[in-house]
mmCIF file with all atom_site columns, C-alpha atoms in Angstrom:
data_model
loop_
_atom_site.group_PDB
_atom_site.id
_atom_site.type_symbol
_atom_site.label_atom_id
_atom_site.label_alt_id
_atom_site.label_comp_id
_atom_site.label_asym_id
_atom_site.label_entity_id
_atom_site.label_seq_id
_atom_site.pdbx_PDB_ins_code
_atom_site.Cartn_x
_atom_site.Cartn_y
_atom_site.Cartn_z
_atom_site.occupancy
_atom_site.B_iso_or_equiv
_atom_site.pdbx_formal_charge
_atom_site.auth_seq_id
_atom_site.auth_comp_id
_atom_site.auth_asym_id
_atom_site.auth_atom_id
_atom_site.pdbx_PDB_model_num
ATOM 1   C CA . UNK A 1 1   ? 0.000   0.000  0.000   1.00 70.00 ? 866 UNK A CA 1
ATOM 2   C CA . UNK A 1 2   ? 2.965   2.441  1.046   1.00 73.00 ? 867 UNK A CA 1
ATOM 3   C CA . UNK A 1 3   ? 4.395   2.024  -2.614  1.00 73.00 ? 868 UNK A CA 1
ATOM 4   C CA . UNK A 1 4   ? 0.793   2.548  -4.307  1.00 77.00 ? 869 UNK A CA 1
ATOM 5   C CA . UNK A 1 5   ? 1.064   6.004  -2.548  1.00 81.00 ? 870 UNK A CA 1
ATOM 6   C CA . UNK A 1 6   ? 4.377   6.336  -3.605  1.00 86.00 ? 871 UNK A CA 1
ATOM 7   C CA . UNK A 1 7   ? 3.812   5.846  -7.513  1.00 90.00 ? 872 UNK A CA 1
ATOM 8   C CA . UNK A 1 8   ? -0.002  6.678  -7.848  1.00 93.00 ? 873 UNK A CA 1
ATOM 9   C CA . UNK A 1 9   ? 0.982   8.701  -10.854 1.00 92.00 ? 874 UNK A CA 1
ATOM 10  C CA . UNK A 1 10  ? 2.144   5.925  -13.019 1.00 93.00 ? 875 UNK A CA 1
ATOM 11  C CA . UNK A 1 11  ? -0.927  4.029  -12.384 1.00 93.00 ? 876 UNK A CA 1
ATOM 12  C CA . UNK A 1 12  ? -2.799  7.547  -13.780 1.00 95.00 ? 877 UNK A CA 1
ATOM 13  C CA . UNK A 1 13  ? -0.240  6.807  -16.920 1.00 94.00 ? 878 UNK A CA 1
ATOM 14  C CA . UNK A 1 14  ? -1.075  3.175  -17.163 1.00 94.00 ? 879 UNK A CA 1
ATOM 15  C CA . UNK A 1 15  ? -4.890  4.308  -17.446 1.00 95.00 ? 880 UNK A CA 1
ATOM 16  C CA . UNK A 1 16  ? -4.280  7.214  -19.773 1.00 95.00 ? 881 UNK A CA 1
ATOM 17  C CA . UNK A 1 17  ? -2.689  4.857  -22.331 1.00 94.00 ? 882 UNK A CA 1
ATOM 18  C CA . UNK A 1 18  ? -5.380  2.115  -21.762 1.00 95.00 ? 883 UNK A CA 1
ATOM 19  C CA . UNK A 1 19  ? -7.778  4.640  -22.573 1.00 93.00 ? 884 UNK A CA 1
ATOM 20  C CA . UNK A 1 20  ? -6.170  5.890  -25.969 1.00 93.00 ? 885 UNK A CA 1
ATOM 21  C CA . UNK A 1 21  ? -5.840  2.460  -27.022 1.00 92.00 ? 886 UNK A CA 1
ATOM 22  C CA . UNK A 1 22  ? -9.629  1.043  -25.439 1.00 92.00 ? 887 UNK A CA 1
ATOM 23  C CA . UNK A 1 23  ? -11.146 3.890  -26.800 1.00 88.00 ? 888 UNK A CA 1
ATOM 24  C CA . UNK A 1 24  ? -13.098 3.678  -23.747 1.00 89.00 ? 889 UNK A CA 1
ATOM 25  C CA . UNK A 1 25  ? -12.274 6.917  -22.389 1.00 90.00 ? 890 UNK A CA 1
ATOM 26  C CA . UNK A 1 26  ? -13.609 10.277 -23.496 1.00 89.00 ? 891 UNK A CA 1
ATOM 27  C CA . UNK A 1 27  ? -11.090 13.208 -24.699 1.00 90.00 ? 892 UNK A CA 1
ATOM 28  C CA . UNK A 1 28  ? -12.151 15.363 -21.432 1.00 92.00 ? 893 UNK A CA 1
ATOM 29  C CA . UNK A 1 29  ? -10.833 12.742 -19.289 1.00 94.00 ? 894 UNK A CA 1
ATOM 30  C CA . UNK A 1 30  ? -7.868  11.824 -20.584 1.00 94.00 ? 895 UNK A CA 1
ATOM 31  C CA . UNK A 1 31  ? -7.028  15.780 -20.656 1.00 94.00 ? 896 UNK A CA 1
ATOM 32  C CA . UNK A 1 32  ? -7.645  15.796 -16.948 1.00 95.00 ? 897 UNK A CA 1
ATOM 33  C CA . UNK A 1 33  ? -5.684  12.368 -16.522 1.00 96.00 ? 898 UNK A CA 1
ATOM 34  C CA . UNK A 1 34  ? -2.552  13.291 -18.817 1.00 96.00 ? 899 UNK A CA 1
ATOM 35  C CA . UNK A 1 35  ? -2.409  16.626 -16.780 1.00 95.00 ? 900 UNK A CA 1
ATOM 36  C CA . UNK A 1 36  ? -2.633  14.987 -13.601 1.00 96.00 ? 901 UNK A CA 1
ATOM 37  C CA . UNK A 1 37  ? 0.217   12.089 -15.025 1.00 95.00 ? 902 UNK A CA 1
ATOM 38  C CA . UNK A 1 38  ? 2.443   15.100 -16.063 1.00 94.00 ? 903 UNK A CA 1
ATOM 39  C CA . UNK A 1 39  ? 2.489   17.231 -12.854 1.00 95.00 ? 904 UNK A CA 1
ATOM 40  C CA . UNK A 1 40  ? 3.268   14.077 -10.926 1.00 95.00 ? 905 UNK A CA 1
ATOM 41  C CA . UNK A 1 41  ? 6.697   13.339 -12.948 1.00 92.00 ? 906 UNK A CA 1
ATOM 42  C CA . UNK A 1 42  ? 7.173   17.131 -12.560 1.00 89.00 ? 907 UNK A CA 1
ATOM 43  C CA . UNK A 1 43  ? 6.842   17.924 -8.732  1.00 90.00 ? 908 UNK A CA 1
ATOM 44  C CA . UNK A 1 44  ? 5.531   13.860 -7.460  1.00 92.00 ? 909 UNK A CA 1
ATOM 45  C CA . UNK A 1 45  ? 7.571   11.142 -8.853  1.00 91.00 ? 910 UNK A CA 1
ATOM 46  C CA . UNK A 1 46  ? 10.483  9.683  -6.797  1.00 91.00 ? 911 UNK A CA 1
ATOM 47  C CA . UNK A 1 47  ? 13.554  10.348 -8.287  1.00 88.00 ? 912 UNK A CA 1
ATOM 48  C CA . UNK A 1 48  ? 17.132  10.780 -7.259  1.00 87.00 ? 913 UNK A CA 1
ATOM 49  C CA . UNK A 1 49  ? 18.105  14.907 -6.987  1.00 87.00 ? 914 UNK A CA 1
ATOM 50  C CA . UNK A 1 50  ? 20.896  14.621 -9.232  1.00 81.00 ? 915 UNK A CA 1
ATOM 51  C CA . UNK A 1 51  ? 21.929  18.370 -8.465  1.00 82.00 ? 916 UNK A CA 1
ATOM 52  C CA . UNK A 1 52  ? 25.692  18.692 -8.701  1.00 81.00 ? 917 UNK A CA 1
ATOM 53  C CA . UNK A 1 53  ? 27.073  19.073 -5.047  1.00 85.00 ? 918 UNK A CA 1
ATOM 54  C CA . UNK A 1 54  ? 30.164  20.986 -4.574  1.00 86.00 ? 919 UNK A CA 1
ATOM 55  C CA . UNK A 1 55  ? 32.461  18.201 -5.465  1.00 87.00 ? 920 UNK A CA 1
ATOM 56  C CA . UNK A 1 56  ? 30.950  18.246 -8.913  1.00 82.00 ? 921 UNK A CA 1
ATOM 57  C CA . UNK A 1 57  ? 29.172  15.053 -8.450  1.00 83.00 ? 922 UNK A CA 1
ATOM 58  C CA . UNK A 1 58  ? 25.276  13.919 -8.798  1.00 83.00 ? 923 UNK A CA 1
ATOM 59  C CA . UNK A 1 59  ? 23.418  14.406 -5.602  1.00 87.00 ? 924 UNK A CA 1
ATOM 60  C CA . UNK A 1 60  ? 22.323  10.887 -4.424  1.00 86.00 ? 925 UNK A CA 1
ATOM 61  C CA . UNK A 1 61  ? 19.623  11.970 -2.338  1.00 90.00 ? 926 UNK A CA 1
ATOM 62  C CA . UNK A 1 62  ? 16.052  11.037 -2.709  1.00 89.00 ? 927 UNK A CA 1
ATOM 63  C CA . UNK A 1 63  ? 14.113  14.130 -4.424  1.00 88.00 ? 928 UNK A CA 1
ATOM 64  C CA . UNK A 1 64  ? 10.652  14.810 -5.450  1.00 87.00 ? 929 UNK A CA 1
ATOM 65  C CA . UNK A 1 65  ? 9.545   15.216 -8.932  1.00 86.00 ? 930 UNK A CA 1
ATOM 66  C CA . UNK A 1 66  ? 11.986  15.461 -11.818 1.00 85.00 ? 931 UNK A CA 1
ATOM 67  C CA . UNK A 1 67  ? 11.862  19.591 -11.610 1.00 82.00 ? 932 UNK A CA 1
ATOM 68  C CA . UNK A 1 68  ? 12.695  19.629 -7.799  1.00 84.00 ? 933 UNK A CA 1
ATOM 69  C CA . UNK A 1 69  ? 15.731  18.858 -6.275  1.00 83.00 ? 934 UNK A CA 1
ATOM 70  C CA . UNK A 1 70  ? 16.219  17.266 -2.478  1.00 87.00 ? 935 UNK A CA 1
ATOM 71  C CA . UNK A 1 71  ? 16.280  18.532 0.994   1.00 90.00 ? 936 UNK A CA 1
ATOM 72  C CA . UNK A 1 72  ? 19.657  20.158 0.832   1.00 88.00 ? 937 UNK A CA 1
ATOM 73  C CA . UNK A 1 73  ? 18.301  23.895 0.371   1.00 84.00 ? 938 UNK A CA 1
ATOM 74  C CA . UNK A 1 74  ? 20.523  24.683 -2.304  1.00 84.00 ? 939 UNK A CA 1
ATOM 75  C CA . UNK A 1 75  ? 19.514  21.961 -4.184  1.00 84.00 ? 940 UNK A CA 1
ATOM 76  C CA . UNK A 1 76  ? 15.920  22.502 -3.955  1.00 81.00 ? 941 UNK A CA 1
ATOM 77  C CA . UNK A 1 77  ? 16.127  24.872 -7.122  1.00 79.00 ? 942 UNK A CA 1
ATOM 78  C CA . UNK A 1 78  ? 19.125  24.063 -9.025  1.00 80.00 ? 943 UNK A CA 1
ATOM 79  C CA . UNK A 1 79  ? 16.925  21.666 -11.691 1.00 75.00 ? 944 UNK A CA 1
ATOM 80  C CA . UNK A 1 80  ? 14.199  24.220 -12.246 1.00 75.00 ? 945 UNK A CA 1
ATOM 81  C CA . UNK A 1 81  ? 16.734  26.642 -12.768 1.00 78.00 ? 946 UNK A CA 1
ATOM 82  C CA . UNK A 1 82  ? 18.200  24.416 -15.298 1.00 77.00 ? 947 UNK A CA 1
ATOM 83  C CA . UNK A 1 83  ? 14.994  24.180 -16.920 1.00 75.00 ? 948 UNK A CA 1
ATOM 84  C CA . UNK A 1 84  ? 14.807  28.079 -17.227 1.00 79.00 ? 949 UNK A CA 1
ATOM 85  C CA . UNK A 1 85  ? 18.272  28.177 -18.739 1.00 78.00 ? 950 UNK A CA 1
ATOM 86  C CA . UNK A 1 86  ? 17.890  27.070 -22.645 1.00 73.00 ? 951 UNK A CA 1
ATOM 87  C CA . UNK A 1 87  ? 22.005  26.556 -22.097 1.00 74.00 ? 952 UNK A CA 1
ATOM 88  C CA . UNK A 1 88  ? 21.680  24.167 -19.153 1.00 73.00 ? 953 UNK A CA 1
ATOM 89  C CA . UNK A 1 89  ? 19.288  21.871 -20.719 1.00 75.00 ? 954 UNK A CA 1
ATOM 90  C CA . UNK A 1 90  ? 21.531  19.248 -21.801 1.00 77.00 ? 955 UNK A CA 1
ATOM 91  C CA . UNK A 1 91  ? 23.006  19.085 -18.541 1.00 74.00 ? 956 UNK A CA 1
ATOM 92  C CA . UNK A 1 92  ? 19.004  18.621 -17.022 1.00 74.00 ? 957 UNK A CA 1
ATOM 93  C CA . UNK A 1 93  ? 18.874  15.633 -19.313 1.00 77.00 ? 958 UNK A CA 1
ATOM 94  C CA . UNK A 1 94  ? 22.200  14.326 -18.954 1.00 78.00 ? 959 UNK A CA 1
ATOM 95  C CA . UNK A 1 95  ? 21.061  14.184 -15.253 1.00 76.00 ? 960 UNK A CA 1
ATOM 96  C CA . UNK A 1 96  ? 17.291  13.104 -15.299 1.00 75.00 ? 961 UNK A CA 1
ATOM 97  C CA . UNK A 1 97  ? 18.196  9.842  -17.559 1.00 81.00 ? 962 UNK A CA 1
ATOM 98  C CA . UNK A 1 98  ? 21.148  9.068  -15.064 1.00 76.00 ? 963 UNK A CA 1
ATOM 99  C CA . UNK A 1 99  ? 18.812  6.678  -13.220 1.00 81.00 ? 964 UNK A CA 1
ATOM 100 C CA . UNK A 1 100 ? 15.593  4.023  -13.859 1.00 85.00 ? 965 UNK A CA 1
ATOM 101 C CA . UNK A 1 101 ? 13.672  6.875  -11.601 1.00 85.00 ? 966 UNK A CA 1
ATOM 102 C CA . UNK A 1 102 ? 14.550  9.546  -13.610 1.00 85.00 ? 967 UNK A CA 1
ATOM 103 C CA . UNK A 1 103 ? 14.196  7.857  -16.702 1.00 88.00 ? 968 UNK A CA 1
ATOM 104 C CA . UNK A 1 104 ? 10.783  6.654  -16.366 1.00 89.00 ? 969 UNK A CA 1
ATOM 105 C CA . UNK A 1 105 ? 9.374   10.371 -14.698 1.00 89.00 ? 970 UNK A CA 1
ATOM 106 C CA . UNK A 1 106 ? 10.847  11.646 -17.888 1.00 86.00 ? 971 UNK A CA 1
ATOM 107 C CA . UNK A 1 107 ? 8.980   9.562  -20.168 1.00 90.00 ? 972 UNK A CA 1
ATOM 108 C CA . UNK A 1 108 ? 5.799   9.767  -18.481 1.00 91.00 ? 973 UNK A CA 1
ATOM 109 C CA . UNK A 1 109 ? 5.905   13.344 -18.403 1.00 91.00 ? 974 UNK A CA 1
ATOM 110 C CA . UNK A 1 110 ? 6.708   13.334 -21.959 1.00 90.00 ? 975 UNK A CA 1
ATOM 111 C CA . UNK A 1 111 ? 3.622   10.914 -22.962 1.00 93.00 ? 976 UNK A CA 1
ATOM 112 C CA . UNK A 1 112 ? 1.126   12.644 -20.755 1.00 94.00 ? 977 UNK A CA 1
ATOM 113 C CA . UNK A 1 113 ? 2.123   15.724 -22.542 1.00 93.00 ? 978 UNK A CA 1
ATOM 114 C CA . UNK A 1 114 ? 2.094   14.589 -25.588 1.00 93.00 ? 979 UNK A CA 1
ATOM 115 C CA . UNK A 1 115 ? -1.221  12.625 -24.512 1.00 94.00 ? 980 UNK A CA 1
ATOM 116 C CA . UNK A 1 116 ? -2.803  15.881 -23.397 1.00 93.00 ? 981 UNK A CA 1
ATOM 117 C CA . UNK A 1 117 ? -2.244  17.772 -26.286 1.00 93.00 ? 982 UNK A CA 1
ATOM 118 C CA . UNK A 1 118 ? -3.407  15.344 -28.855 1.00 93.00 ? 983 UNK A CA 1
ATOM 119 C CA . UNK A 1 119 ? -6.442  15.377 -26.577 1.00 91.00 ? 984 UNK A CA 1
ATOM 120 C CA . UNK A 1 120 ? -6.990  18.753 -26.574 1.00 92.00 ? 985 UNK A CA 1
ATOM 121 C CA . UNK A 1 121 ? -6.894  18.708 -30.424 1.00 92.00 ? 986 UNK A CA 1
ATOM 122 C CA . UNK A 1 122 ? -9.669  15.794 -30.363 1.00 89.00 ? 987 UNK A CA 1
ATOM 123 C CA . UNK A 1 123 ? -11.515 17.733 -28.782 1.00 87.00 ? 988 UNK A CA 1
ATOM 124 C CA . UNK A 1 124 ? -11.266 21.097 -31.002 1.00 89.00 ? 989 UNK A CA 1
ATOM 125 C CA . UNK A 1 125 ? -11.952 18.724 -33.766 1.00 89.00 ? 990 UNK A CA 1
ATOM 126 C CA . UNK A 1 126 ? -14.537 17.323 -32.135 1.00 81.00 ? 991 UNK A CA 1
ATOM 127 C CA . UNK A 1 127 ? -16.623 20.789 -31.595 1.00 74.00 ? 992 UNK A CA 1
ATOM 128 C CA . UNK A 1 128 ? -16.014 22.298 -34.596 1.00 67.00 ? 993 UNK A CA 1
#
């Protein structure tokens, strides 16, 4: 049960791609459930912090979310600021894919972006 609470956001991503390929789910839903998937890998998913610490190392810690960093203060930032920073990007990914955590938040946030914009375009097409 303790892991359950600890990955709920990759069962949302399991169910988002059931429902593309069921058909069984309506566009408005899986908009709601690939937003929910995607801010989970952003700010949720367990992940290693990866920050570089002043040795110039990754930061082994446990962190929360692929955007946030660990409990170390000055860590806390240093990925989002990446993020902000076209020039530091390839460093953010060199980092995220550095572990199985931070490889499979990446690709879930990914697909449930990808998975909520195709949605929203279903549904545009849909009303017009």
């Amino acid at each position: 049960m303790k892991s359950l609470r600890k990955y709920w956001g990759y069962v949302v991503a399991i169910v988002v791609v059931y429902g593309w390929f069921s058909g069984s789910l309506g566009p408005n839903i899986l908009v709601v459930l690939s937003a929910i998937a995607f801010l989970y890998s952003l700010f949720q998913a367990p992940v290693w912090c990866c920050a570089e610490t002043r040795k110039e190392e990754f930061c082994r810690n446990n962190a929360s979310g692929i955007l946030m960093g660990c409990w170390i203060r000055e860590h806390r930032w240093q990925k989002l600021k990446w993020f902000v920073r076209k020039s530091a990007w390839g460093q953010l990914i060199k980092r995220l894919l550095s572990g199985f955590n931070g490889i499979a938040a990446s690709f879930s946030a990914v697909g449930a972006l990808v998975s909520a914009g195709a949605a929203v375009i279903t549904l545009m097409v849909k009303t017009v």
